[in-house]
Coordinates of C-alpha atoms in Angstrom, one line a residue:
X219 CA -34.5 18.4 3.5
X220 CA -37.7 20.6 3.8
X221 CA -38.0 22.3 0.3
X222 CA -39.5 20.1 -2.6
X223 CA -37.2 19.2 -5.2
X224 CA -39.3 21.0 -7.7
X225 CA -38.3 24.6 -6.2
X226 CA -34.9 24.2 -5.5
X227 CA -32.9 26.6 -7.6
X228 CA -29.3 26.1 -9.3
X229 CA -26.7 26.5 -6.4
X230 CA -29.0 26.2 -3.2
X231 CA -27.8 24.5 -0.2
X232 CA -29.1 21.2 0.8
X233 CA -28.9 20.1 4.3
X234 CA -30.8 16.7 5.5
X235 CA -32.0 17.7 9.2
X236 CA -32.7 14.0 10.3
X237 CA -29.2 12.2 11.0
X238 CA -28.4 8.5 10.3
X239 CA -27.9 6.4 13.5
X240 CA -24.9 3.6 14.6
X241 CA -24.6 1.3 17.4
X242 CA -21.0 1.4 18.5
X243 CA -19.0 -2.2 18.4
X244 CA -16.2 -1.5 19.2
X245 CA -13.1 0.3 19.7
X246 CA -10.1 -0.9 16.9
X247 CA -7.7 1.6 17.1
X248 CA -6.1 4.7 18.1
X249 CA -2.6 6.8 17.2
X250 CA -1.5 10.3 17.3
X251 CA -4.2 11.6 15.2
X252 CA -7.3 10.4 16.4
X253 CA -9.0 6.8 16.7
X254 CA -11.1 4.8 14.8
X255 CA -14.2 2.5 16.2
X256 CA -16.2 0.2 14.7
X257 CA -20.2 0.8 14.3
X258 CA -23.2 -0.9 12.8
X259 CA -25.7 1.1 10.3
X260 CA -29.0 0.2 12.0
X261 CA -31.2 0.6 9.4
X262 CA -29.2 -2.0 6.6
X263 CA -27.6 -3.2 8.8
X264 CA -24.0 -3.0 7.6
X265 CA -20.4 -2.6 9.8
X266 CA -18.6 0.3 9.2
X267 CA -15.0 2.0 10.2
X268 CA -15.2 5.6 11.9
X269 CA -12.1 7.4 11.8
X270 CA -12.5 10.3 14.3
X271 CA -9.8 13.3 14.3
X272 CA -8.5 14.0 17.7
X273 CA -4.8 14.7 17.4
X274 CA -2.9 14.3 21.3
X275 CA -0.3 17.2 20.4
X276 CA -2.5 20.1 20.3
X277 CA 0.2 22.4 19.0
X278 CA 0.1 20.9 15.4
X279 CA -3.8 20.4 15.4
X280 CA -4.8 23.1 12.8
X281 CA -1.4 21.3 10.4
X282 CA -3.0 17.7 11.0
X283 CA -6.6 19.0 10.4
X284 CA -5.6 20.6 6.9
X285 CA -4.1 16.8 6.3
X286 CA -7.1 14.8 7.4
X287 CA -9.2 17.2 5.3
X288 CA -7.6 16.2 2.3
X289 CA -7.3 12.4 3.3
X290 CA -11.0 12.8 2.6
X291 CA -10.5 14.3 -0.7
X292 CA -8.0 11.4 -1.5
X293 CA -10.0 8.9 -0.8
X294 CA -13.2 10.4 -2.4
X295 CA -11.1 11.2 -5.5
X296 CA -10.5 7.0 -5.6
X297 CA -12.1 4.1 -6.5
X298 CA -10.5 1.0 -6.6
X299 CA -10.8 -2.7 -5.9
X300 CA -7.2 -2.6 -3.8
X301 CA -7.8 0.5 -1.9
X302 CA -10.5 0.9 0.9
X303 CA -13.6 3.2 0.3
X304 CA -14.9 5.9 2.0
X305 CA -19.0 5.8 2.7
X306 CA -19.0 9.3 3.8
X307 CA -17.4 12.4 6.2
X308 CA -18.7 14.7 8.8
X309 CA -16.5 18.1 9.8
X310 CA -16.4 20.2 12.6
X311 CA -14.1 22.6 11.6
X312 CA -15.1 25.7 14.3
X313 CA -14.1 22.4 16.7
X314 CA -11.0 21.2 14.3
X315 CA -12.4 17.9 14.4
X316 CA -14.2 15.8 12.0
X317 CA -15.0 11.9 11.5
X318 CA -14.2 9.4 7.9
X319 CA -17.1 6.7 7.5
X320 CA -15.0 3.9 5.7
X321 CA -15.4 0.5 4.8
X322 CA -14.8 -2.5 7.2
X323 CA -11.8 -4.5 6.5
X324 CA -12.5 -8.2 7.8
X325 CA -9.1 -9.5 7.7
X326 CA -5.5 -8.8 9.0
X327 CA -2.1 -6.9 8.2
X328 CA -0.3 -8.1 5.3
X329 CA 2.1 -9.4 8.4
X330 CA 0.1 -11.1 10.1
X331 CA -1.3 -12.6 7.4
X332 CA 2.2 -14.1 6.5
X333 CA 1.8 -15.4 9.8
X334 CA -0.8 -18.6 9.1
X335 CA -1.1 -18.2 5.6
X336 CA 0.8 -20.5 2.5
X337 CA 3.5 -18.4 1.8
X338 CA 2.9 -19.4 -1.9
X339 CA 0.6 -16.7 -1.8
X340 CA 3.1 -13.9 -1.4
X341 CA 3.6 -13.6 -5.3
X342 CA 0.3 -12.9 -6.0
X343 CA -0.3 -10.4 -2.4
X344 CA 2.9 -8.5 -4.2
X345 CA 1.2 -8.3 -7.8
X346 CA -2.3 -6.6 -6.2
X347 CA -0.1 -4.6 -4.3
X348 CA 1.7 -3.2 -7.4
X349 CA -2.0 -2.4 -8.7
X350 CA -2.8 -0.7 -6.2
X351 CA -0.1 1.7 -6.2
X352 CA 0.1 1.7 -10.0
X353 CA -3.4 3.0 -9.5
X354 CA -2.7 5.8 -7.1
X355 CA 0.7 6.9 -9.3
X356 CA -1.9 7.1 -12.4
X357 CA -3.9 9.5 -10.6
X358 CA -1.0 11.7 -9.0
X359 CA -1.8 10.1 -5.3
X360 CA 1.6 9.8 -3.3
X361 CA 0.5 7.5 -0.4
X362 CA 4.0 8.3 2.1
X363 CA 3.2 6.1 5.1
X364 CA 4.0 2.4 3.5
X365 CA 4.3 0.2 6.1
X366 CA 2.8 -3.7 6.9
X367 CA -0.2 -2.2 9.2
X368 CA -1.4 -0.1 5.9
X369 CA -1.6 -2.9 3.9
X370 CA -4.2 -5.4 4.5
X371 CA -5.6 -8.3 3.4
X372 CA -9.5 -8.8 3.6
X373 CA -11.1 -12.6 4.1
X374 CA -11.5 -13.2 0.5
X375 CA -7.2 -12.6 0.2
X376 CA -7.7 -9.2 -1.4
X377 CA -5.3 -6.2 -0.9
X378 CA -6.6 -2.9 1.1
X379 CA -4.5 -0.2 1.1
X380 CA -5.5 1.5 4.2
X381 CA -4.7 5.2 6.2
X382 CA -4.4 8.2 3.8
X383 CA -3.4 10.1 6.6
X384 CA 0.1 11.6 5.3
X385 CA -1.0 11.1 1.8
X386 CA -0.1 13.9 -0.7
X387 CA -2.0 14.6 -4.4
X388 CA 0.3 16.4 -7.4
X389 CA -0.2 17.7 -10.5
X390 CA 0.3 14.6 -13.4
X391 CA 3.4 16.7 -14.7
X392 CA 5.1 17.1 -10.8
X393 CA 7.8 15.0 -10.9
X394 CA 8.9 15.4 -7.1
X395 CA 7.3 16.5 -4.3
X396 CA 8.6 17.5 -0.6
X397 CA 9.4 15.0 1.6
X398 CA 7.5 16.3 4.7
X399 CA 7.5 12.3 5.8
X400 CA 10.4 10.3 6.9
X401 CA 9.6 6.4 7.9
X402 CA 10.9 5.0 10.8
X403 CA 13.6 3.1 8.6
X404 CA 17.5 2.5 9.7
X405 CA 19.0 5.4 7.8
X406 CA 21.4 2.6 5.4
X407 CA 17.5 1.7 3.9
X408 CA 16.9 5.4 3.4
X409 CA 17.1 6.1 -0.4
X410 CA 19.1 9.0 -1.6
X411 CA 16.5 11.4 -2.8
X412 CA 15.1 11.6 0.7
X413 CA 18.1 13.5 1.6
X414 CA 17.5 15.8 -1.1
X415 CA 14.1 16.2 0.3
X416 CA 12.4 14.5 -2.5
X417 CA 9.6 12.2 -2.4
X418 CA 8.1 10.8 -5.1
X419 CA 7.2 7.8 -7.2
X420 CA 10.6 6.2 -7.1
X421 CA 10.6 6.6 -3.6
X422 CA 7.4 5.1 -2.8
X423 CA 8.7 2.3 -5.4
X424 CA 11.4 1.9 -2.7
X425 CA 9.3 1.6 0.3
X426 CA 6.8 -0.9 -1.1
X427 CA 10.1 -2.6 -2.3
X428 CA 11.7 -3.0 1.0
X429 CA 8.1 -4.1 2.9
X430 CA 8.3 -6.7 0.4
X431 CA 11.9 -7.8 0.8
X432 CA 11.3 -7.8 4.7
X433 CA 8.3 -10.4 4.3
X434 CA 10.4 -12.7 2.2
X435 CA 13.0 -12.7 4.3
X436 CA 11.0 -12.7 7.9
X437 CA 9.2 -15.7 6.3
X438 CA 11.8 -17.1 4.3
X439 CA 9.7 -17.3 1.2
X440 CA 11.6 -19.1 -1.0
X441 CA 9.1 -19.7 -3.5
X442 CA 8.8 -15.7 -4.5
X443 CA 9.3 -15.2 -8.2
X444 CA 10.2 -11.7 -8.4
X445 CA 13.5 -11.4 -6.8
X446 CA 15.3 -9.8 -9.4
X447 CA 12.7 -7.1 -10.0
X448 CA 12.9 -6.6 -6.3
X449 CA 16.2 -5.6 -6.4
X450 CA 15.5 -3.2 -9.3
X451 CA 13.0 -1.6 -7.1
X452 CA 15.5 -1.1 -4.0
X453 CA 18.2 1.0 -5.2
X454 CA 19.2 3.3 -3.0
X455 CA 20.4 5.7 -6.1
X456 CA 16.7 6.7 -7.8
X457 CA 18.8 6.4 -11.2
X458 CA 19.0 2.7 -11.0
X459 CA 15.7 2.3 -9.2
X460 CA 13.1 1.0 -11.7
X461 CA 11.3 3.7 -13.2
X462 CA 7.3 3.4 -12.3
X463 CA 4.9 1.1 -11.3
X464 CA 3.6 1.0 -14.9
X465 CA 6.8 -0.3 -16.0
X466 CA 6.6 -3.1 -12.9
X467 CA 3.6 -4.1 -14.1
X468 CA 4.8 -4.5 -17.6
X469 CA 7.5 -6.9 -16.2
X470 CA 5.4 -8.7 -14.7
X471 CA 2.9 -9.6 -17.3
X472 CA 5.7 -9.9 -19.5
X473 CA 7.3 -12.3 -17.0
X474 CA 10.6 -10.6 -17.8
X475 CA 12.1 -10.6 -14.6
X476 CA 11.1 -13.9 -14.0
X477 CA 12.5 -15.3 -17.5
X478 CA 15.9 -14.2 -16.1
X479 CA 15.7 -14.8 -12.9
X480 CA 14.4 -19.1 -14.3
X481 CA 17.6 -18.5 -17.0
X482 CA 20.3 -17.6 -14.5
X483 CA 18.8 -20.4 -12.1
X484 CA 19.4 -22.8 -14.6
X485 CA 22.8 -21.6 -15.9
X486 CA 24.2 -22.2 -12.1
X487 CA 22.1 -25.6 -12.3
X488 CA 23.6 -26.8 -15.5
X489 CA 27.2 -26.2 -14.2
X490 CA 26.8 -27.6 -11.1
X491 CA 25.5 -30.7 -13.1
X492 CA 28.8 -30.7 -14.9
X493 CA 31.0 -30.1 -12.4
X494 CA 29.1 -33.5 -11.3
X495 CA 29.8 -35.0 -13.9
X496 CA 33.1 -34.3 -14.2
X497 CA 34.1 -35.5 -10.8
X498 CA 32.4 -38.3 -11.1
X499 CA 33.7 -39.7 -14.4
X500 CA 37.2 -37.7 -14.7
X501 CA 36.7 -35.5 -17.4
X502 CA 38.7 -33.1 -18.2
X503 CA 37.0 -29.4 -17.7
X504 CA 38.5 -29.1 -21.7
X505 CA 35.4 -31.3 -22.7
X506 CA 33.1 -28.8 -21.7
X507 CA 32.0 -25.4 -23.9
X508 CA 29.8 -24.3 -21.4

């Protein structure tokens, strides 16, 4: 920046000629989109993430560079202990390509993770993830790519949601938006409104549903507590779907789902107990109210 502060004027441009330097690490990823490396701010000293765009199917590169462009705006417009953060962005667009300075995620996939992990620790992972996305649904953010490699979990067990890549901001009052995005899922896990070309909070309700539901079942986690709201949250009909994230969050701190899940548990306990009983002594059922 060569002009003083002092006579700058309202409105003037500001451009910093001396760029910052990073020493490369090393690479971490790459997909249709581009590819992301990991580099070292020399001068504190801190790891970042670079995201670079460079899409492999040319034909849609001006579509995906309209989308990475507002997967900066996105993340900018965030801030959030379960969502990763963005340091800062560099575009190119005469060269439709540009680069995301993000934060460094020590840690793994919230599969992987499952992998060496206590699997106690599944019902809190699923409570940060619900505040996560609670988060983004309070601030109109659809995040349409939920999937195990977009969820992490840092070194200190913290939820990142990751890759804002086909993510999608609407108006507070938009109660649908297009479904340009269809998962890889087996079309009997596809909820109805996606047909209907609909996607919005129910839907991503659904998906972080199911991801759930896959983990507890890959990893037969029998000591998950929410099964019942689970279910609530995979409907394939959005009318019997649960209705936001707010309102999972609520059942949670309410422990409302989990005070029925505990009372039916020990309903089928108690009459197994009796049935015992029965047997064992040759009472007749009559004896019994229950």
């Amino acid at each position: 920046m060569k002009n003083r502060i002092s006579e700058m004027k309202e409105g003037q441009v500001i451009t910093f000629d001396k760029p910052k330097k990073y020493e490369f690490i090393r690479p971490l990823s790459s997909g249709g989109t581009g590819k992301t490396i990991l580099m070292r701010d020399t001068t504190i000293n801190e790891q970042f993430v670079c995201k670079k765009y460079d899409p492999e199917q040319k034909e849609y590169e001006e579509e995906f560079y309209k989308r990475f462009v507002d997967e900066i705006k996105i993340m900018y417009s965030v801030y959030d202990k379960n969502i990763v953060r963005v340091y800062d962005y560099f575009l190119y667009p005469e060269l439709k390509t540009g680069y995301i300075i993000m934060e460094y995620i020590q840690g793994v996939d919230i599969d992987d993770y499952f992998l060496w992990e206590d699997n106690e620790k599944i019902n809190e992972m699923f409570i940060q993830i619900i505040n996560a996305f609670a988060y983004l649904a309070r601030n109109g953010i659809l995040h349409r790519d939920v999937r195990a490699a977009n969820i992490m979990i840092d070194n200190m067990d913290n939820v990142k949601i990751i890759d804002f890549g086909f993510g999608k901001k609407h108006a507070a009052d938009a109660s649908d938006a297009q479904a340009s995005v269809i998962l890889n899922w087996p079309a009997s896990k596809i909820p109805n409104e996606i047909w209907r070309e609909v996607y919005n909070e129910k839907t991503e309700i659904y998906y972080v549903g199911y991801l759930i539901k896959n983990l507890v079942e890959k990893y037969q986690m029998t000591c998950f507590k929410y099964g019942l709201l689970l279910e609530k949250m995979i409907q394939i009909s959005p009318d019997d779907r649960i209705e936001s994230f707010e309102t999972i969050q609520n059942c949670i701190a309410e422990q409302t789902f989990e005070a029925i899940e505990f009372s039916n548990c020990f309903y089928v306990f108690l009459h197994l107990w009796l049935f015992f009983l029965q047997s064992f002594w040759n009472i007749p059922r009559s004896n019994f109210n229950c």
